[in-house]
GROMACS .gro file of N, CA and C in nm:
model
  315
    1UNK      N    1   6.288   9.746   3.662
    1UNK     CA    2   6.319   9.731   3.804
    1UNK      C    3   6.433   9.630   3.821
    2UNK      N    4   6.516   9.651   3.919
    2UNK     CA    5   6.628   9.561   3.947
    2UNK      C    6   6.579   9.433   4.011
    3UNK      N    7   6.627   9.322   3.959
    3UNK     CA    8   6.594   9.193   4.019
    3UNK      C    9   6.709   9.150   4.110
    4UNK      N   10   6.675   9.107   4.228
    4UNK     CA   11   6.778   9.070   4.325
    4UNK      C   12   6.849   8.942   4.287
    5UNK      N   13   6.789   8.862   4.205
    5UNK     CA   14   6.855   8.743   4.156
    5UNK      C   15   6.835   8.740   4.006
    6UNK      N   16   6.907   8.658   3.940
    6UNK     CA   17   6.895   8.649   3.795
    6UNK      C   18   7.030   8.636   3.731
    7UNK      N   19   7.029   8.629   3.600
    7UNK     CA   20   7.151   8.605   3.525
    7UNK      C   21   7.256   8.715   3.546
    8UNK      N   22   7.214   8.842   3.539
    8UNK     CA   23   7.309   8.952   3.558
    8UNK      C   24   7.372   8.946   3.696
    9UNK      N   25   7.292   8.925   3.798
    9UNK     CA   26   7.344   8.915   3.935
    9UNK      C   27   7.446   8.803   3.947
   10UNK      N   28   7.413   8.689   3.888
   10UNK     CA   29   7.505   8.575   3.894
   10UNK      C   30   7.636   8.606   3.823
   11UNK      N   31   7.628   8.676   3.708
   11UNK     CA   32   7.748   8.712   3.635
   11UNK      C   33   7.835   8.808   3.716
   12UNK      N   34   7.773   8.906   3.778
   12UNK     CA   35   7.847   9.002   3.861
   12UNK      C   36   7.917   8.927   3.975
   13UNK      N   37   7.845   8.842   4.044
   13UNK     CA   38   7.904   8.769   4.156
   13UNK      C   39   8.016   8.677   4.110
   14UNK      N   40   8.003   8.620   3.992
   14UNK     CA   41   8.107   8.534   3.938
   14UNK      C   42   8.236   8.613   3.913
   15UNK      N   43   8.222   8.732   3.856
   15UNK     CA   44   8.340   8.817   3.832
   15UNK      C   45   8.403   8.858   3.965
   16UNK      N   46   8.322   8.903   4.059
   16UNK     CA   47   8.375   8.948   4.188
   16UNK      C   48   8.446   8.833   4.260
   17UNK      N   49   8.393   8.713   4.249
   17UNK     CA   50   8.455   8.597   4.315
   17UNK      C   51   8.594   8.568   4.258
   18UNK      N   52   8.622   8.615   4.138
   18UNK     CA   53   8.753   8.591   4.075
   18UNK      C   54   8.860   8.692   4.117
   19UNK      N   55   8.819   8.804   4.176
   19UNK     CA   56   8.917   8.907   4.213
   19UNK      C   57   9.009   8.851   4.321
   20UNK      N   58   9.140   8.847   4.294
   20UNK     CA   59   9.233   8.791   4.392
   20UNK      C   60   9.248   8.880   4.517
   21UNK      N   61   9.290   8.819   4.625
   21UNK     CA   62   9.319   8.894   4.748
   21UNK      C   63   9.422   9.002   4.717
   22UNK      N   64   9.400   9.120   4.775
   22UNK     CA   65   9.492   9.232   4.755
   22UNK      C   66   9.467   9.311   4.629
   23UNK      N   67   9.368   9.272   4.550
   23UNK     CA   68   9.336   9.341   4.426
   23UNK      C   69   9.191   9.388   4.431
   24UNK      N   70   9.154   9.482   4.345
   24UNK     CA   71   9.020   9.540   4.345
   24UNK      C   72   8.974   9.570   4.203
   25UNK      N   73   8.843   9.591   4.190
   25UNK     CA   74   8.781   9.645   4.069
   25UNK      C   75   8.681   9.749   4.114
   26UNK      N   76   8.661   9.852   4.033
   26UNK     CA   77   8.556   9.948   4.064
   26UNK      C   78   8.423   9.891   4.018
   27UNK      N   79   8.315   9.949   4.068
   27UNK     CA   80   8.182   9.907   4.025
   27UNK      C   81   8.170   9.920   3.873
   28UNK      N   82   8.221  10.030   3.820
   28UNK     CA   83   8.217  10.053   3.676
   28UNK      C   84   8.299   9.953   3.598
   29UNK      N   85   8.415   9.916   3.650
   29UNK     CA   86   8.498   9.816   3.583
   29UNK      C   87   8.427   9.681   3.575
   30UNK      N   88   8.359   9.644   3.682
   30UNK     CA   89   8.284   9.519   3.679
   30UNK      C   90   8.177   9.526   3.571
   31UNK      N   91   8.106   9.637   3.562
   31UNK     CA   92   8.002   9.652   3.461
   31UNK      C   93   8.059   9.641   3.320
   32UNK      N   94   8.176   9.701   3.297
   32UNK     CA   95   8.234   9.698   3.162
   32UNK      C   96   8.282   9.561   3.120
   33UNK      N   97   8.297   9.468   3.214
   33UNK     CA   98   8.329   9.330   3.178
   33UNK      C   99   8.221   9.276   3.084
   34UNK      N  100   8.100   9.326   3.101
   34UNK     CA  101   7.987   9.282   3.019
   34UNK      C  102   7.967   9.372   2.897
   35UNK      N  103   8.060   9.466   2.875
   35UNK     CA  104   8.057   9.549   2.757
   35UNK      C  105   7.961   9.667   2.760
   36UNK      N  106   7.920   9.705   2.878
   36UNK     CA  107   7.828   9.820   2.888
   36UNK      C  108   7.846   9.888   3.023
   37UNK      N  109   7.810  10.018   3.028
   37UNK     CA  110   7.817  10.086   3.157
   37UNK      C  111   7.708  10.032   3.250
   38UNK      N  112   7.725  10.052   3.377
   38UNK     CA  113   7.623  10.007   3.471
   38UNK      C  114   7.674   9.993   3.612
   39UNK      N  115   7.754  10.091   3.656
   39UNK     CA  116   7.808  10.086   3.791
   39UNK      C  117   7.698  10.078   3.896
   40UNK      N  118   7.589  10.149   3.874
   40UNK     CA  119   7.478  10.146   3.971
   40UNK      C  120   7.414  10.008   3.979
   41UNK      N  121   7.401   9.942   3.866
   41UNK     CA  122   7.343   9.807   3.866
   41UNK      C  123   7.435   9.711   3.942
   42UNK      N  124   7.566   9.725   3.922
   42UNK     CA  125   7.660   9.642   3.997
   42UNK      C  126   7.649   9.673   4.146
   43UNK      N  127   7.634   9.800   4.178
   43UNK     CA  128   7.616   9.840   4.318
   43UNK      C  129   7.494   9.776   4.380
   44UNK      N  130   7.387   9.767   4.304
   44UNK     CA  131   7.265   9.704   4.356
   44UNK      C  132   7.286   9.555   4.380
   45UNK      N  133   7.355   9.490   4.289
   45UNK     CA  134   7.386   9.347   4.309
   45UNK      C  135   7.467   9.331   4.436
   46UNK      N  136   7.567   9.416   4.453
   46UNK     CA  137   7.652   9.406   4.571
   46UNK      C  138   7.574   9.439   4.698
   47UNK      N  139   7.480   9.531   4.688
   47UNK     CA  140   7.399   9.567   4.805
   47UNK      C  141   7.318   9.447   4.854
   48UNK      N  142   7.256   9.377   4.762
   48UNK     CA  143   7.167   9.269   4.801
   48UNK      C  144   7.234   9.133   4.811
   49UNK      N  145   7.343   9.113   4.736
   49UNK     CA  146   7.403   8.979   4.733
   49UNK      C  147   7.553   8.980   4.759
   50UNK      N  148   7.610   9.095   4.787
   50UNK     CA  149   7.754   9.107   4.803
   50UNK      C  150   7.814   9.027   4.915
   51UNK      N  151   7.735   8.993   5.016
   51UNK     CA  152   7.790   8.916   5.127
   51UNK      C  153   7.829   8.775   5.084
   52UNK      N  154   7.788   8.735   4.964
   52UNK     CA  155   7.823   8.602   4.913
   52UNK      C  156   7.966   8.596   4.861
   53UNK      N  157   8.028   8.712   4.841
   53UNK     CA  158   8.163   8.720   4.784
   53UNK      C  159   8.246   8.819   4.866
   54UNK      N  160   8.371   8.838   4.825
   54UNK     CA  161   8.460   8.934   4.892
   54UNK      C  162   8.421   9.076   4.849
   55UNK      N  163   8.314   9.129   4.908
   55UNK     CA  164   8.254   9.256   4.869
   55UNK      C  165   8.349   9.374   4.876
   56UNK      N  166   8.446   9.371   4.966
   56UNK     CA  167   8.539   9.482   4.985
   56UNK      C  168   8.632   9.499   4.865
   57UNK      N  169   8.636   9.401   4.777
   57UNK     CA  170   8.722   9.411   4.658
   57UNK      C  171   8.655   9.488   4.544
   58UNK      N  172   8.532   9.530   4.563
   58UNK     CA  173   8.463   9.614   4.464
   58UNK      C  174   8.448   9.752   4.528
   59UNK      N  175   8.511   9.850   4.464
   59UNK     CA  176   8.523   9.982   4.525
   59UNK      C  177   8.465  10.091   4.436
   60UNK      N  178   8.452  10.209   4.495
   60UNK     CA  179   8.405  10.325   4.421
   60UNK      C  180   8.517  10.383   4.334
   61UNK      N  181   8.478  10.456   4.234
   61UNK     CA  182   8.575  10.523   4.146
   61UNK      C  183   8.669  10.609   4.230
   62UNK      N  184   8.790  10.617   4.189
   62UNK     CA  185   8.888  10.696   4.263
   62UNK      C  186   8.954  10.619   4.375
   63UNK      N  187   8.918  10.493   4.392
   63UNK     CA  188   8.982  10.410   4.493
   63UNK      C  189   8.918  10.414   4.631
   64UNK      N  190   8.798  10.467   4.639
   64UNK     CA  191   8.732  10.480   4.768
   64UNK      C  192   8.658  10.351   4.806
   65UNK      N  193   8.663  10.313   4.933
   65UNK     CA  194   8.598  10.190   4.979
   65UNK      C  195   8.446  10.201   4.969
   66UNK      N  196   8.377  10.088   4.975
   66UNK     CA  197   8.230  10.091   4.971
   66UNK      C  198   8.173  10.182   5.079
   67UNK      N  199   8.078  10.263   5.041
   67UNK     CA  200   8.014  10.358   5.133
   67UNK      C  201   7.956  10.287   5.254
   68UNK      N  202   7.990  10.339   5.372
   68UNK     CA  203   7.936  10.284   5.495
   68UNK      C  204   8.009  10.163   5.549
   69UNK      N  205   8.112  10.118   5.477
   69UNK     CA  206   8.182   9.996   5.520
   69UNK      C  207   8.333  10.015   5.526
   70UNK      N  208   8.378  10.139   5.533
   70UNK     CA  209   8.521  10.168   5.525
   70UNK      C  210   8.603  10.102   5.636
   71UNK      N  211   8.552  10.101   5.759
   71UNK     CA  212   8.629  10.043   5.869
   71UNK      C  213   8.646   9.892   5.854
   72UNK      N  214   8.538   9.824   5.825
   72UNK     CA  215   8.544   9.678   5.808
   72UNK      C  216   8.627   9.644   5.684
   73UNK      N  217   8.607   9.721   5.576
   73UNK     CA  218   8.682   9.697   5.454
   73UNK      C  219   8.832   9.715   5.478
   74UNK      N  220   8.869   9.817   5.555
   74UNK     CA  221   9.012   9.841   5.580
   74UNK      C  222   9.077   9.722   5.650
   75UNK      N  223   9.005   9.659   5.739
   75UNK     CA  224   9.057   9.539   5.805
   75UNK      C  225   9.092   9.433   5.701
   76UNK      N  226   9.003   9.414   5.605
   76UNK     CA  227   9.028   9.317   5.497
   76UNK      C  228   9.146   9.361   5.410
   77UNK      N  229   9.150   9.489   5.374
   77UNK     CA  230   9.259   9.538   5.290
   77UNK      C  231   9.394   9.517   5.357
   78UNK      N  232   9.401   9.549   5.484
   78UNK     CA  233   9.528   9.532   5.556
   78UNK      C  234   9.567   9.385   5.566
   79UNK      N  235   9.470   9.298   5.591
   79UNK     CA  236   9.499   9.154   5.601
   79UNK      C  237   9.546   9.097   5.467
   80UNK      N  238   9.494   9.151   5.358
   80UNK     CA  239   9.527   9.099   5.225
   80UNK      C  240   9.647   9.171   5.161
   81UNK      N  241   9.695   9.277   5.224
   81UNK     CA  242   9.807   9.351   5.168
   81UNK      C  243   9.769   9.441   5.051
   82UNK      N  244   9.644   9.484   5.047
   82UNK     CA  245   9.598   9.575   4.942
   82UNK      C  246   9.668   9.709   4.961
   83UNK      N  247   9.729   9.764   4.856
   83UNK     CA  248   9.799   9.891   4.871
   83UNK      C  249   9.702  10.007   4.897
   84UNK      N  250   9.727  10.078   5.006
   84UNK     CA  251   9.643  10.191   5.047
   84UNK      C  252   9.722  10.320   5.044
   85UNK      N  253   9.650  10.429   5.024
   85UNK     CA  254   9.709  10.562   5.026
   85UNK      C  255   9.633  10.648   5.125
   86UNK      N  256   9.703  10.740   5.194
   86UNK     CA  257   9.629  10.833   5.280
   86UNK      C  258   9.543  10.924   5.192
   87UNK      N  259   9.428  10.964   5.244
   87UNK     CA  260   9.338  11.051   5.168
   87UNK      C  261   9.268  11.147   5.263
   88UNK      N  262   9.243  11.265   5.215
   88UNK     CA  263   9.171  11.366   5.292
   88UNK      C  264   9.021  11.345   5.273
   89UNK      N  265   8.973  11.234   5.326
   89UNK     CA  266   8.833  11.194   5.318
   89UNK      C  267   8.789  11.150   5.456
   90UNK      N  268   8.661  11.134   5.478
   90UNK     CA  269   8.616  11.084   5.609
   90UNK      C  270   8.677  10.948   5.644
   91UNK      N  271   8.703  10.866   5.542
   91UNK     CA  272   8.762  10.734   5.567
   91UNK      C  273   8.910  10.744   5.603
   92UNK      N  274   8.979  10.847   5.551
   92UNK     CA  275   9.120  10.868   5.578
   92UNK      C  276   9.213  10.788   5.488
   93UNK      N  277   9.158  10.714   5.393
   93UNK     CA  278   9.240  10.635   5.302
   93UNK      C  279   9.163  10.609   5.173
   94UNK      N  280   9.239  10.563   5.075
   94UNK     CA  281   9.180  10.510   4.953
   94UNK      C  282   9.273  10.400   4.902
   95UNK      N  283   9.225  10.320   4.812
   95UNK     CA  284   9.304  10.211   4.756
   95UNK      C  285   9.387  10.267   4.642
   96UNK      N  286   9.511  10.226   4.633
   96UNK     CA  287   9.599  10.267   4.525
   96UNK      C  288   9.562  10.188   4.400
   97UNK      N  289   9.479  10.247   4.315
   97UNK     CA  290   9.429  10.176   4.196
   97UNK      C  291   9.540  10.141   4.099
   98UNK      N  292   9.644  10.221   4.092
   98UNK     CA  293   9.754  10.188   3.999
   98UNK      C  294   9.816  10.053   4.033
   99UNK      N  295   9.823  10.022   4.160
   99UNK     CA  296   9.884   9.896   4.203
   99UNK      C  297   9.782   9.784   4.223
  100UNK      N  298   9.661   9.818   4.262
  100UNK     CA  299   9.566   9.715   4.303
  100UNK      C  300   9.461   9.678   4.200
  101UNK      N  301   9.447   9.758   4.094
  101UNK     CA  302   9.342   9.730   3.995
  101UNK      C  303   9.363   9.594   3.930
  102UNK      N  304   9.253   9.522   3.914
  102UNK     CA  305   9.257   9.388   3.853
  102UNK      C  306   9.156   9.381   3.741
  103UNK      N  307   9.190   9.305   3.640
  103UNK     CA  308   9.099   9.283   3.528
  103UNK      C  309   9.099   9.135   3.495
  104UNK      N  310   8.982   9.075   3.474
  104UNK     CA  311   8.978   8.934   3.439
  104UNK      C  312   9.040   8.911   3.302
  105UNK      N  313   9.099   8.798   3.284
  105UNK     CA  314   9.164   8.763   3.155
  105UNK      C  315   9.063   8.748   3.046
   0.00000   0.00000   0.00000
């Protein structure tokens, strides 16, 4: 069962806190920082504890904003200068991963 707090949660939040303004990581990319797949586990951390960090900087594969938060996220993306592309989706946009993807050193 997923624990809402713990070492993994703290590690995820630490990585997310490092993502610079205007840059993003996918849920899967955050998981691979720890050397294993686990996009869903990262999603659960963000669901329960994401408000502690810049949650909009963690996105779905393909550059799509977090589900259910596209409007609020777009406000943040525009304020930070995150490169966006038009998309034929309900949100109407996606993040340009070629330009915005970030990886910790």
